[in-house]
Structure formats: structure tokens, C-alpha cells
Coordinates of C-alpha atoms in Angstrom, one line a residue:
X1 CA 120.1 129.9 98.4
X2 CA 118.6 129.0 94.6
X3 CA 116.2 131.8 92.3
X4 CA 114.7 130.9 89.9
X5 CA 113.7 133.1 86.8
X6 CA 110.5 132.9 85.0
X7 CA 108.7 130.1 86.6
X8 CA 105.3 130.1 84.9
X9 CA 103.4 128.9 87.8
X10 CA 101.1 130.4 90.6
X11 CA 102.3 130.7 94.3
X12 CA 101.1 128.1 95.3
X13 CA 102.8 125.5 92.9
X14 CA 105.6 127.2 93.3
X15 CA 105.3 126.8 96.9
X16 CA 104.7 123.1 96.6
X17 CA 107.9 122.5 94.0
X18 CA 110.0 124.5 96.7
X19 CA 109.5 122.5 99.5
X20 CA 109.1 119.4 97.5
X21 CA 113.2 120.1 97.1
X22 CA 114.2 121.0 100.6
X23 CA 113.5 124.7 100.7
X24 CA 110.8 125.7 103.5
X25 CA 111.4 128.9 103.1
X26 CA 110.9 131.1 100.3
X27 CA 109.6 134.3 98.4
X28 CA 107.6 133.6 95.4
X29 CA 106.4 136.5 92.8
X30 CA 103.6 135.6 91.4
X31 CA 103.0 135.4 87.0
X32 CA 101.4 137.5 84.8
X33 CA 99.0 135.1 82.7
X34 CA 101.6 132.5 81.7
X35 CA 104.4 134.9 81.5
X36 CA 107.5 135.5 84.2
X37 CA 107.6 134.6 88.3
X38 CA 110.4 134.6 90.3
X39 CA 111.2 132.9 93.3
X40 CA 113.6 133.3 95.8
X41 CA 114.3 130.2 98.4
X42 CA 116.6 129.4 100.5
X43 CA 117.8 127.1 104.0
X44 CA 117.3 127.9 107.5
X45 CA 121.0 128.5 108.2
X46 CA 120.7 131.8 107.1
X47 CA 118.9 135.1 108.2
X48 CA 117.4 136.9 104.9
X49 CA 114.9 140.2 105.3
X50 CA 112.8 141.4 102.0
X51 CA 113.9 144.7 101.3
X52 CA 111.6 144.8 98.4
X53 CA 110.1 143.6 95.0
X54 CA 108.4 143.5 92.1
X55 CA 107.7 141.4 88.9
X56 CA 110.9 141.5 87.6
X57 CA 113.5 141.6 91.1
X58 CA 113.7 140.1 94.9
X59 CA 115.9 142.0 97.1
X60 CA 116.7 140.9 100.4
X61 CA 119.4 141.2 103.2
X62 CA 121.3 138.5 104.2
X63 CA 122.7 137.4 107.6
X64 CA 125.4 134.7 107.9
X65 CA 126.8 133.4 111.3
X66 CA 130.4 132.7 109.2
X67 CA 130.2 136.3 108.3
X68 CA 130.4 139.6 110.2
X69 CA 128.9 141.8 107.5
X70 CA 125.6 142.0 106.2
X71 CA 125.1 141.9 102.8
X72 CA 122.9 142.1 99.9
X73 CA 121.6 140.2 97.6
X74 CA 119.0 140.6 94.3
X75 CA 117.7 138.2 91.8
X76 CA 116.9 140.2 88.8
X77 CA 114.9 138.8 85.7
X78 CA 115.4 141.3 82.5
X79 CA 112.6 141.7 80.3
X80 CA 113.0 139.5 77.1
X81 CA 111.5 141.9 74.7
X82 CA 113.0 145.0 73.5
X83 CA 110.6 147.8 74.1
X84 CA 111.1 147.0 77.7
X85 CA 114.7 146.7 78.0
X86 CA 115.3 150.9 78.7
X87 CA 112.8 150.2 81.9
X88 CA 115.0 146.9 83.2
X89 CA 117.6 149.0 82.7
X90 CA 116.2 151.7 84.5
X91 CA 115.1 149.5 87.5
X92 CA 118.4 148.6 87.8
X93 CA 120.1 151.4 87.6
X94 CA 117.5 153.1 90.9
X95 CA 118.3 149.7 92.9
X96 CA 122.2 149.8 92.5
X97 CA 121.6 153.5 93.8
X98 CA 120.4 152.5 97.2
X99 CA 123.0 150.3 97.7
X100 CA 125.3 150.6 101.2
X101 CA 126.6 147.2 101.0
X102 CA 128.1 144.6 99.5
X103 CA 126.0 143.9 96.7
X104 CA 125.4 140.4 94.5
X105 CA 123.0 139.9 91.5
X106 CA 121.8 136.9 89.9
X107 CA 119.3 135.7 87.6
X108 CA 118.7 136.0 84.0
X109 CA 119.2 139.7 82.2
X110 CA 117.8 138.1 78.9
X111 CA 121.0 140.4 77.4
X112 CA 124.6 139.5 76.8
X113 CA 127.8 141.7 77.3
X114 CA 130.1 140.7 74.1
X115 CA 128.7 138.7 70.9
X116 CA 131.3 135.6 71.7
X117 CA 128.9 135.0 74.5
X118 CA 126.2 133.5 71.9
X119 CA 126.3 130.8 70.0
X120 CA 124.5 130.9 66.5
X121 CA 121.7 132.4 64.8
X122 CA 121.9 136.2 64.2
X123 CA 124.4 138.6 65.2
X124 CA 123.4 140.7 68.7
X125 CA 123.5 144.2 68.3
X126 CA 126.5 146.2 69.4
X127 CA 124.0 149.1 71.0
X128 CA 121.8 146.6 72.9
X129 CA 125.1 144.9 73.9
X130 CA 126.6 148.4 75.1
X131 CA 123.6 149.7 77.1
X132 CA 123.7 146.5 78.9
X133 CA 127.3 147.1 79.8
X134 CA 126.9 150.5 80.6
X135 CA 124.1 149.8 82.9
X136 CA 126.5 147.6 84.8
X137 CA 129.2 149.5 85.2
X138 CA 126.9 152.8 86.5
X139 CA 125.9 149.9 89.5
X140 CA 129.3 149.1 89.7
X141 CA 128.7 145.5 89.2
X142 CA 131.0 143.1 87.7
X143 CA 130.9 139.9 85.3
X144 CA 131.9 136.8 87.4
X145 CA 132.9 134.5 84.0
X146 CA 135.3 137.8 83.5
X147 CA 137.6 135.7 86.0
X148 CA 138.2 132.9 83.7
X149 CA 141.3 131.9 82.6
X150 CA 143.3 133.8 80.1
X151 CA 143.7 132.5 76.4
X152 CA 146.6 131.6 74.6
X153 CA 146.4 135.0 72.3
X154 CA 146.2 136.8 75.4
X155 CA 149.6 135.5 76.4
X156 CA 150.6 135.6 74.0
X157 CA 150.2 139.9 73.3
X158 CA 150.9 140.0 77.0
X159 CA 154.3 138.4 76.0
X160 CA 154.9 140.3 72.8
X161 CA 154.4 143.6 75.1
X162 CA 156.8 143.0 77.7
X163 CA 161.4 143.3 77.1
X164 CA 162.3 140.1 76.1
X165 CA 165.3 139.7 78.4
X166 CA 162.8 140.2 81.3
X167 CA 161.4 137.3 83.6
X168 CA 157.7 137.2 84.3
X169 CA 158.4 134.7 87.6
X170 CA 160.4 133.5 90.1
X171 CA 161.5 130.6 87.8
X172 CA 163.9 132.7 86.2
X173 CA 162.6 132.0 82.4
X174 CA 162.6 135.1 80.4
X175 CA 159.9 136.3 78.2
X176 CA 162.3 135.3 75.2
X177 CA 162.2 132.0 76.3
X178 CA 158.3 131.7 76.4
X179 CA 157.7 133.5 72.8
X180 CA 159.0 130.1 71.5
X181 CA 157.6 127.5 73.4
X182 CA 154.2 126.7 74.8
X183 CA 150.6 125.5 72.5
X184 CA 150.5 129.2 70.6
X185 CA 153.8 129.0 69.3
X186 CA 155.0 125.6 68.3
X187 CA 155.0 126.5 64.2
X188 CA 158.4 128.4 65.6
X189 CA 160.0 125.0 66.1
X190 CA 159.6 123.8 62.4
X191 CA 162.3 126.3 60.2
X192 CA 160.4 128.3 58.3
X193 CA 157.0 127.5 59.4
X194 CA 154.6 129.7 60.9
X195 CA 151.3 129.3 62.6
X196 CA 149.9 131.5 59.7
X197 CA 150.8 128.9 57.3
X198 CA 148.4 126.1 58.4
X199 CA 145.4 128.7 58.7
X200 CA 146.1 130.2 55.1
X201 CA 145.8 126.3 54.0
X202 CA 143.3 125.6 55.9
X203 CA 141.2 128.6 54.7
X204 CA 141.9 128.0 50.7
X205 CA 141.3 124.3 51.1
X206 CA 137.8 124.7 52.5
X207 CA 137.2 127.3 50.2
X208 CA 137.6 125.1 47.5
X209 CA 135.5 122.7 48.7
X210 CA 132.8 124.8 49.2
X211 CA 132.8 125.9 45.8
X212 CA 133.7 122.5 43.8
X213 CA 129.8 122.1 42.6
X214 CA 130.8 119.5 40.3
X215 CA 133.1 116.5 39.0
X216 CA 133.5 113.0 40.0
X217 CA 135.7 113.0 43.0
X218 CA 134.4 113.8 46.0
X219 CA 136.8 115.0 49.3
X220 CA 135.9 115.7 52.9
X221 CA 137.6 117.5 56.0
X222 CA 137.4 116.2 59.1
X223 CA 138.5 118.1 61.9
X224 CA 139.7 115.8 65.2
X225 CA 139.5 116.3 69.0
X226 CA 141.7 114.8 71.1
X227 CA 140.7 113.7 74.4
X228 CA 143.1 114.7 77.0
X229 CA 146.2 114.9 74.9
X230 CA 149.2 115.3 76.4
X231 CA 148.0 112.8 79.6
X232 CA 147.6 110.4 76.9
X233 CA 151.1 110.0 75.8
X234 CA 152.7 106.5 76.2
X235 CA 156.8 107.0 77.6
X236 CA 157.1 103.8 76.1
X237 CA 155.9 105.1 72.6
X238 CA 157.9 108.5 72.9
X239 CA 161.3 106.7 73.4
X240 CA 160.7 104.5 70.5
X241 CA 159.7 108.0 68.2
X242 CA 162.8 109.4 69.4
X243 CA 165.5 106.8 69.0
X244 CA 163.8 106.2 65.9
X245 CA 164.1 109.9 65.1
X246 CA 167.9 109.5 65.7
X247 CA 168.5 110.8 68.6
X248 CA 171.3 109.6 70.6
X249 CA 170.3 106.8 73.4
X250 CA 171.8 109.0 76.1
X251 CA 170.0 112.2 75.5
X252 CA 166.9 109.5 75.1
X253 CA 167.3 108.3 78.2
X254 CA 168.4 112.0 80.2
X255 CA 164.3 112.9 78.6
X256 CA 162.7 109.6 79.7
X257 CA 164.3 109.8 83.5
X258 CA 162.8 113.9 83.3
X259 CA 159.6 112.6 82.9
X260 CA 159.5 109.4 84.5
X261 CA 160.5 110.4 88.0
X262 CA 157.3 112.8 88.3
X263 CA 155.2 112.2 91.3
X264 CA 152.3 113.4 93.0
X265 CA 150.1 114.1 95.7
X266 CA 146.3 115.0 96.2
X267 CA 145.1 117.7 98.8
X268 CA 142.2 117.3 100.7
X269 CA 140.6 119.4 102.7
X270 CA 144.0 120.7 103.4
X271 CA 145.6 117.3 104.0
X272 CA 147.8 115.8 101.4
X273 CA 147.2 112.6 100.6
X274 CA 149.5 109.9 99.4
X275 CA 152.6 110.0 97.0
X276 CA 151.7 108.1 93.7
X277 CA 153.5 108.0 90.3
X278 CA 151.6 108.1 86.9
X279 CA 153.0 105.5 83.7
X280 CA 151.7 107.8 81.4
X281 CA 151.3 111.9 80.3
X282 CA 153.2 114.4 79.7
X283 CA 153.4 117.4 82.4
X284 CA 151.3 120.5 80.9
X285 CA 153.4 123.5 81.6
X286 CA 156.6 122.0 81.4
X287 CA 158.5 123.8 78.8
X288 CA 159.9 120.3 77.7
X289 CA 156.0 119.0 77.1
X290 CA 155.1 120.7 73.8
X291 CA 158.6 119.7 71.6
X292 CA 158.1 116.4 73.5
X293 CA 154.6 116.5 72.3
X294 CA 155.4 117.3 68.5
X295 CA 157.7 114.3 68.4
X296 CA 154.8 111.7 69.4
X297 CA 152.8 113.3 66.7
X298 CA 155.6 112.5 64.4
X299 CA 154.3 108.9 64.6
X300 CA 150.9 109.8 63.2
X301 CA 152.5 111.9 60.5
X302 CA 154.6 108.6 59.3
X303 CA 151.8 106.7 59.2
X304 CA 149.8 109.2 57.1
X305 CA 152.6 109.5 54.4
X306 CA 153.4 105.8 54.7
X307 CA 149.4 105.5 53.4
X308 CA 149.8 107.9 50.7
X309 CA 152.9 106.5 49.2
X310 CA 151.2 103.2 49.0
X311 CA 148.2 105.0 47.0
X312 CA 146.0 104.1 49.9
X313 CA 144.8 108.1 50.9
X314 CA 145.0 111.2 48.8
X315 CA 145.1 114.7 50.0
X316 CA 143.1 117.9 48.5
X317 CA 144.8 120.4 46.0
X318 CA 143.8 124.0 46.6
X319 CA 144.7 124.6 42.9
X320 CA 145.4 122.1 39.9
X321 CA 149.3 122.7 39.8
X322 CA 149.0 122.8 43.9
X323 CA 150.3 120.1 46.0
X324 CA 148.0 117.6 47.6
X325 CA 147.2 118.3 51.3
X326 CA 146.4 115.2 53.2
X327 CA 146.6 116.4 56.9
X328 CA 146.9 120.4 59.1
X329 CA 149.1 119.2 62.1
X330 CA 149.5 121.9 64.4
X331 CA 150.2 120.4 68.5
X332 CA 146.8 118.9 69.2
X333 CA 144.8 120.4 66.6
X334 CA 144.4 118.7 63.5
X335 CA 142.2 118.4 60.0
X336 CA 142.8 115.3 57.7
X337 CA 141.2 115.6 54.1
X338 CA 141.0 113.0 51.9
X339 CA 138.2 111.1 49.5
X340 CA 134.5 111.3 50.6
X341 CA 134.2 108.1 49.8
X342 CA 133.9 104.4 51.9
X343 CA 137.4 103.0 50.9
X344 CA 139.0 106.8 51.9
X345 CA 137.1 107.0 55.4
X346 CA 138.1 102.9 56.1
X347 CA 142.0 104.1 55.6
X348 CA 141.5 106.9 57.7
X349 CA 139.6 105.0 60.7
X350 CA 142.1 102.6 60.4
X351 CA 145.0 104.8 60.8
X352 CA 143.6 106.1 63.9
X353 CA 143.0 103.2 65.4
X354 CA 146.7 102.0 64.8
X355 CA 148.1 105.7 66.2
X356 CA 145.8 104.8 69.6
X357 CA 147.1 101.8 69.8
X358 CA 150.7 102.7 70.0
X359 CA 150.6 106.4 71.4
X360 CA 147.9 105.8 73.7
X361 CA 146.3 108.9 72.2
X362 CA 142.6 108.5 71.9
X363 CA 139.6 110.5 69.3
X364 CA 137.0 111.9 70.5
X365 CA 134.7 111.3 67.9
X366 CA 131.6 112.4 69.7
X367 CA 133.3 116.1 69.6
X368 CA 135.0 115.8 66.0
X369 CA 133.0 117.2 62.7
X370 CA 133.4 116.4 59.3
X371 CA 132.5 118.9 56.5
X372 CA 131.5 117.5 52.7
X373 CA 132.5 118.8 49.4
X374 CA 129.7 120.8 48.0
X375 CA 129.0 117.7 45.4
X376 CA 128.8 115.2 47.4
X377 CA 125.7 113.6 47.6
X378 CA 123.7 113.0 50.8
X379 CA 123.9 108.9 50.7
X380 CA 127.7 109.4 50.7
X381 CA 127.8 111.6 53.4
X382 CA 125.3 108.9 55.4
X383 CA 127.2 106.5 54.6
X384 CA 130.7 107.9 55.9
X385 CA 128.9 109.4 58.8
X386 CA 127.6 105.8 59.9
X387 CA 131.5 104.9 59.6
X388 CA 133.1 107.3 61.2
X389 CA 130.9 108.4 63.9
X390 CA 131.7 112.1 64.0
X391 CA 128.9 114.9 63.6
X392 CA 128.6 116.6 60.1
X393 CA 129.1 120.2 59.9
X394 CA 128.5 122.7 57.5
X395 CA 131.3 125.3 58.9
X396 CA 134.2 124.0 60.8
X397 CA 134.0 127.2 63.0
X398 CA 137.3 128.3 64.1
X399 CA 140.7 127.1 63.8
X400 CA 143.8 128.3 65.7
X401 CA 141.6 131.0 66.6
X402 CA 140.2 131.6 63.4
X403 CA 137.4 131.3 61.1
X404 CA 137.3 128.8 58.5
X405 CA 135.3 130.6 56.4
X406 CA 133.9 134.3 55.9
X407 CA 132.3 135.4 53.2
X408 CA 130.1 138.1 52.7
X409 CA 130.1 138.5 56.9
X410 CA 133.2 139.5 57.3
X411 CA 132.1 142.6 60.0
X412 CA 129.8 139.4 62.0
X413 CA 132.9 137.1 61.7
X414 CA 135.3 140.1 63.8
X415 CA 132.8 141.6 65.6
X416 CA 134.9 139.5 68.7
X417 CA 138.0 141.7 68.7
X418 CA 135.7 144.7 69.2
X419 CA 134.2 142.7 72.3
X420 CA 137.9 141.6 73.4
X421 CA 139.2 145.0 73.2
X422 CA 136.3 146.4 75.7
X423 CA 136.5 143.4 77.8
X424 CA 140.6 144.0 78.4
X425 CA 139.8 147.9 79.3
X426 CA 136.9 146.6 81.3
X427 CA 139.3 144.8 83.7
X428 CA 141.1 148.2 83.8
X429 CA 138.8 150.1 84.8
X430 CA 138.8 149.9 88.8
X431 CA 142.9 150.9 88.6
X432 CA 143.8 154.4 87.8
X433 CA 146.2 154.8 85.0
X434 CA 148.5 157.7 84.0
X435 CA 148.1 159.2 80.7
X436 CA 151.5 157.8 79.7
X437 CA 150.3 154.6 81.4
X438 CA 147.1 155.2 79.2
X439 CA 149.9 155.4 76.3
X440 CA 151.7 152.0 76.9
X441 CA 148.2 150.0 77.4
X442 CA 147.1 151.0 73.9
X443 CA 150.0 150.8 72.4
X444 CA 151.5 147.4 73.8
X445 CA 148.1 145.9 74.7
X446 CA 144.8 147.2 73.3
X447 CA 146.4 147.7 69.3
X448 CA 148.3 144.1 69.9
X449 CA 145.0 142.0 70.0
X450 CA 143.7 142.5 66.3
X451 CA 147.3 141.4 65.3
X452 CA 147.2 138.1 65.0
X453 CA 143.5 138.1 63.0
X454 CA 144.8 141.0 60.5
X455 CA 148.2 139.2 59.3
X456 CA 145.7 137.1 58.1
X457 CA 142.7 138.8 57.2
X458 CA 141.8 142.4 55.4
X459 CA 139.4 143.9 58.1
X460 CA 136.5 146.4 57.0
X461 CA 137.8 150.1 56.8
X462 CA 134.6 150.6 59.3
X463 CA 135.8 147.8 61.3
X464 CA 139.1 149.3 61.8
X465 CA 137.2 152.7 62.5
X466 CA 135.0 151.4 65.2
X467 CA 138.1 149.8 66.7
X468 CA 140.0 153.4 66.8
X469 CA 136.7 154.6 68.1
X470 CA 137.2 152.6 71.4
X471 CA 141.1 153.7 71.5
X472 CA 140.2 157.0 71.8
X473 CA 137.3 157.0 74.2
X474 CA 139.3 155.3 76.2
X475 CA 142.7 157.5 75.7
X476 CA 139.9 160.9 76.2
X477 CA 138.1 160.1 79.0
X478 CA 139.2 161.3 82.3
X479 CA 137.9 158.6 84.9
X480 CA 134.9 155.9 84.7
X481 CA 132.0 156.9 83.8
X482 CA 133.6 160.0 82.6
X483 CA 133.7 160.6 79.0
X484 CA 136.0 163.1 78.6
X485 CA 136.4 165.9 75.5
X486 CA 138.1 164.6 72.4
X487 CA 140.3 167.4 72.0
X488 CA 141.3 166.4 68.5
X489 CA 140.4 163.5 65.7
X490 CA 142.0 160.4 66.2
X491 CA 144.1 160.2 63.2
X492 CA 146.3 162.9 64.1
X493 CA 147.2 161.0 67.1
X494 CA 148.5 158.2 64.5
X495 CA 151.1 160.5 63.7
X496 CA 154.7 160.3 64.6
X497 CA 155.8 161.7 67.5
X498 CA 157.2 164.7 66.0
X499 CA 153.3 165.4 65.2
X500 CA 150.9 163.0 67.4
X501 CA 151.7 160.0 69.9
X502 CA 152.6 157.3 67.6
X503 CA 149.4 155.3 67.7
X504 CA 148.7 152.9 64.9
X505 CA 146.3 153.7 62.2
X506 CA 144.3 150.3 62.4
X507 CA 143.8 150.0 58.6
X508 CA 147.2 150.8 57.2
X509 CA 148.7 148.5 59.8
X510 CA 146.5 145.8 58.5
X511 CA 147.2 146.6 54.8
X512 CA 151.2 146.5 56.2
X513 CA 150.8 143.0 57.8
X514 CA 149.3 141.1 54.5
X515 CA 152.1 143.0 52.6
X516 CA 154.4 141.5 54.9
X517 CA 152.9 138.2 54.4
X518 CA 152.6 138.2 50.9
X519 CA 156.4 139.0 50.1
X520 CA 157.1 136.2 52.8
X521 CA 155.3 134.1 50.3
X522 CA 156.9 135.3 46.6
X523 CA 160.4 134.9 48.6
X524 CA 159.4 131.4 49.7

């Protein structure tokens, strides 16, 4: 079964495009002048009756002999302008009302559900946004992409929330165990390093080159992907980096027969296939694979301080007295700076090149960006770009989960942990919680997501508000759907238990973090 939204074409046409790719049968809607048309189409091997239409939905019943029940199916088209959206929303709202069965929609709402969901241009508004959600959840419907795999941040909180003498599986690893291993916590295995430290270099670095206007030298940033990382990783390379490293040829050699003895076998269509053994990669998932990981990258580092010891690259100061940065290594993610000049891009090409050759690691330059100094002049950054092969940027977006730069937008550049904190009580919502079950989810999950963004970041006092907003809605209301009365303001209930329930006033618990980090930084 295909529909297809907005089709700009007569019936007819339509009709003759349909069958043209396979589908006999079919539903068409006819346009409005050269505006929307829908059409439904689908293969004789199922049994589908119009319930009804109109110029913006087809809904029909569907019969399928692999299936017992009959169910029901809608392909909606939302109205791309913004006087109509209240009646799409409407429309929708009547149809999921009639519903008896199970119920799928598909098609194109012309609306998105959290502002990560769009890429560019101007910031969607948070009301248009919310009456779309709210719309869905009175139909009871549910975002399919909301199954997608969990992020490293979430595991992180999820990690930080549970007792760390606690095992999350049958394997028997505790939750101790996983705080200091895996791609969202490797700064832990470098003594006195933190993740925190390569985005607060990052951040001031790029800053500066933003705002260097003027002078002779010219730098550049260039931020690399690596294409399939840790399956890239020669054995032969890694024993070499470790003896190398000084480790002792029997612990060398207990590592290499870990990872060399892997093997493994393809299922299909529930048969396995046959036993074969790679020469190559590193096991994601292991906890061995990311310390393993670090110590190939140590060959990249050597030959990036082996080239600035022989005058060959320099880094970028963030200050005058400030040390030069040449390179932000953290696992696979990695920014080199260095002269935006010819000489400076053939020493960094050529590094690479001899890194690939000997780690089997390899750049993908296609999905690498480089971003300029502010006075550097276009036939430089031609020239480079012919060189290098990498797209120019004028923001390198996010790093470690962060932005690279904020400015003025600071609300725009956060508006995601509003959106992450509605999706994670979204997924909540279907399960009936206690109001001291209530207590724990905001207090080990909901309050733990801005966390990692504001030890590095002063949020907007109105930020922080709106985000305290959401806690309590949620902490008020008494079932879905069901708003609930606030029975008192929300700052009370930031009091200590004596007084309130111990929740965390958003803003002072941001001002409390940067403190933290700052005498971290006088002390070190």
C-alpha cells in the first residue's frame, strides 16, 4: 500500500502514474487548481473498503488474509498554511473519534512534534509544535521515529539515576562499571580530564576565530568523520601501539587472542549461515573496545606532535599567553586547527594519509567540514577546499552534544532539552505512575537531562522557567489528558523536605554547576 500527498495532478494522470508503477487499484482525490491531491493505491492481495474522504484524508478498512483483525488505516495531508491548521486539527481530532479499531496514519501533517526534527532556517514555534502534539495524543496516536534508539546522554542519565552497585543485565556488570566506560565517558580514563574540557576548548577556540577580523595569520578548524571507526582498526597496528606504549608482551598478547578469536555467523530467514572470522575491528559493545580504541588513536596523536615539534603544523591560542591547540581528540570525534594556508592543509592531508595507512582508519571527507577564520580571504579558503575535499561551514553545529557556538540565540540553541524533556514523559504516558513514582521520574530522570548542557552553559532564567513549567504539569496532573489543579507554585516544591519535596530549582542548580566548574578550573 503507497499514498501519496499532494500530487498536483488530475485523476486521471494520477490514474495513469498509478498503474504505470504496478498499482491497479487505487483512490485518487482530485486538486484544487494546482494545489493538494491525494492518492491512495494499493495491490490486489489485500481487501480495502472507503470508509470516507475529503481533500485533505482517505480512510479505508483493510482486510488481510495473514491477519485476523480488521483494521484501519488513514492517509492524512495537513494544511501547509497556518490559518488552516486549527481545522486539520479539528478533522483529526472527529476521525480519531470514530475509531473501533486498530488505527494507522500516514502522510504528511506539514507540522513537526519537537524543533530537533528540523534542520535550518527559523526556529518552529513551541505553540504550533504543542497543538500538534496535543492533537495526537487526544487520538491516541503515537510517533513511530519515537522507537529509535536511545542516545548516549540518555544512558547516560539513565545510568547516573540508578544505585551504582546495581546490575542492569544478566551479564553481571554493575552500573558503576558502565559510568566509566563506553563512547560518553572516555574523558574518565585520562586523570583529570573531563568531557567538559574538550567542549570549553572547543567553544573558546571557535569563538576566537570568529572574531579575529584582522592580522596576517590565518587558522582554520576542521572537524573529521570517521567512517566506520572501530571496524577499521588494524590488530596488527594496535599490538604495535601497545608494545610501543610499554606494555608487557604478555598482557599484549592475552588482548590480541581476546580479540582475534571472534567469530561470526549471519541469519537468514531464520537459518544461520556459515562461521567466518574477520582480520580487522574492534567489537562495539565490548567493554574492552573503547580503552582499546583510545590507544590506536594514540598513533595519530604521535604523529600530530611529532609535526609540530619539527615546526611543520601550529595549533590556535584561545588567548596570547594561552597554549597552542593543534587537535580536540575525544574517541572518534575529532577537530584539528592549524594554518589556513596551502603548506598547513598539505601537512595535515598528509598526516592523515599516513594514520590510514597504518591504522586502517579511513576520513570521510565527503561528511567532514572545515570552518575559516573570519579574515581569511575567499581564494584561500578555495584553494584549501580544492585540497582537502571537505565542505566549508560557517557553524560546526554540535560537538559532544553541543553547540559550537551561541550567541545572541541562546533560548533557539536549547530550545532541544525542552523538546527532550516532553518526549521522555511522552513515552510515559501510557503507564500509570504513583505520585512518589511521579517523584523519582523527576527527580532522577526528567531534572537529569539539562545537566550535562548547564555544567557548561548559563541557561535563560525563562528557559529554566519554562522547563519547571513542564515539571509541574506533569507532577499536577492526574491522568492523560487530565490537567490537574496546581495546588501551589512550583518553587515551594524546590524546597527541602522539611518544607516542599526537594525538587531542584532549575536556575540556581545551573548557577551551582558553572560554580562548580569554575573552582575546578582556579584549582587546576
Amino acid at each position: 500500500m503507497v499514498i501519496i500527498v499532494e500530487t498536483k495532478i488530475d485523476e486521471k494522470r494520477m490514474e495513469k502514474i498509478r498503474r504505470r508503477c504496478g498499482f491497479v487499484i487505487g483512490i485518487d482525490v482530485r486538486v484544487e487548481g494546482s494545489r493538494g491531491g491525494i492518492c491512495l493505491a494499493w495491490k490486489e492481495e489485500i481487501t480495502v473498503s472507503l470508509k470516507n474522504f475529503s481533500k485533505s484524508h482517505i480512510d479505508v478498512m483493510i482486510n488481510e488474509d495473514s491477519v485476523n483483525e480488521e483494521w484501519e488505516f488513514m492517509g492524512f495531508y495537513g494544511s501547509p498554511y497556518v490559518s488552516n491548521k486549527s481545522a486539520s486539527w479539528n478533522l483529526l481530532r472527529i476521525l480519531g473519534q470514530e475509531q473501533n479499531h486498530p488505527w494507522l496514519v500516514s502522510g504528511d501533517f506539514n507540522e513537526i512534534m519537537y524543533s530537533f526534527e528540523k534542520s535550518g532556517g527559523q526556529p518552529r514555534e513551541e505553540k504550533k509544535m504543542e497543538a500538534f502534539r496535543e492533537v495526537l495524543e487526544e487520538c491516541q496516536l503515537m510517533d513511530v521515529a519515537l522507537l529509535a534508539t536511545y542516545t548516549a546522554e540518555e544512558v547516560y542519565s539513565t545510568l547516573k539515576g540508578m544505585g551504582p552497585i546495581k546490575a542492569p543485565d544478566y551479564d553481571g556488570f554493575l552500573a558503576l562499571f558502565f559510568r566509566g566506560s563506553g563512547t560518553f565517558a572516555k574523558s574518565a580514563f585520562v586523570s583529570g580530564r573531563l568531557i567538559s574540557d574538550n567542549v570549553l576548548l572547543a567553544y573558546e577556540i571557535l569563538h576566537t576565530l570568529r572574531q579575529k577580523r584582522t592580522g596576517k595569520k590565518r587558522f582554520m578548524a576542521v572537524k573529521l568523520d570517521m567512517s566506520k571507526a572501530y571496524d577499521r582498526v588494524e590488530w596488527g597496528f594496535l599490538n604495535k601501539v601497545m608494545l610501543w606504549m610499554g606494555f608487557a608482551k604478555e598482557c599484549v598478547a592475552l588482548i590480541m587472542r581476546c580479540i582475534s578469536t571472534v567469530s561470526y555467523a549471519v541469519n537468514v530467514n531464520g537459518r544461520r549461515g556459515n562461521v567466518f572470522k574477520p582480520n580487522r575491528g574492534l567489537h562495539q559493545g565490548d567493554p574492552l573496545s573503547p580503552f582499546l580504541f583510545l590507544i590506536c588513536s594514540e598513533g595519530f596523536s604521535s604523529l600530530i606532535r611529532l609535526a609540530k615539534r619539527e615546526g611543520l603544523l601550529k595549533g590556535v591560542k584561545a588567548s596570547r599567553r594561552g597554549p597552542e591547540i593543534s587537535y580536540l581528540l575525544f574517541a572518534d570525534d575529532c577537530i584539528l586547527f592549524g594554518d589556513a594556508t596551502n603548506r598547513g592543509e598539505m601537512v595535515l592531508k598528509e598526516i592523515l594519509k599516513e594514520y590510514e595507512r597504518s591504522s586502517g582508519q579511513c576520513v570521510n571527507f565527503n561528511k567532514s567540514t572545515i570552518f575559516y577564520g573570519s579574515n581569511t580571504t575567499e581564494g584561500d579558503k578555495e584553494e584549501i577546499l580544492t585540497l582537502l575535499g571537505v565542505r566549508c561551514s560557517t557553524n560546526l553545529e554540535k560537538y559532544l552534544g553541543l553547540p559550537n557556538m551561541v550567541g545572541r540565540w541562546k533560548k533557539e540553541s536549547f530550545q532541544n532539552l525542552k523538546d527532550r524533556v516532553n518526549l521522555r514523559i511522552e513515552r510515559w504516558s501510557t503507564r500509570l505512575l504513583s505520585q512518589g513514582g511521579k517523584e523519582v521520574f523527576i527527580k532522577s530522570v526528567l531534572q537529569a537531562i539539562p545537566t550535562y548542557v548547564m555544567s557548561r552553559f548559563l541557561l535563560q532564567k525563562s528557559l529554566c522557567g519554562e522547563l519547571e513549567n513542564i515539571f509541574a504539569k506533569f507532577w499536577w496532573q492526574k491522568g492523560q489528558r487530565k490537567k490537574g489543579i496546581h495546588w501551589c507554585q512550583w518553587k515551594y516544591m524546590c524546597c527541602p523536605k522539611e518544607e516542599g519535596m526537594g525538587f531542584k530549582n532549575m536556575f540556581r542548580f545551573n548557577i551551582s554547576l558553572l560554580a562548580k566548574q569554575g573552582w575546578r578550573i582556579i584549582n587546576n
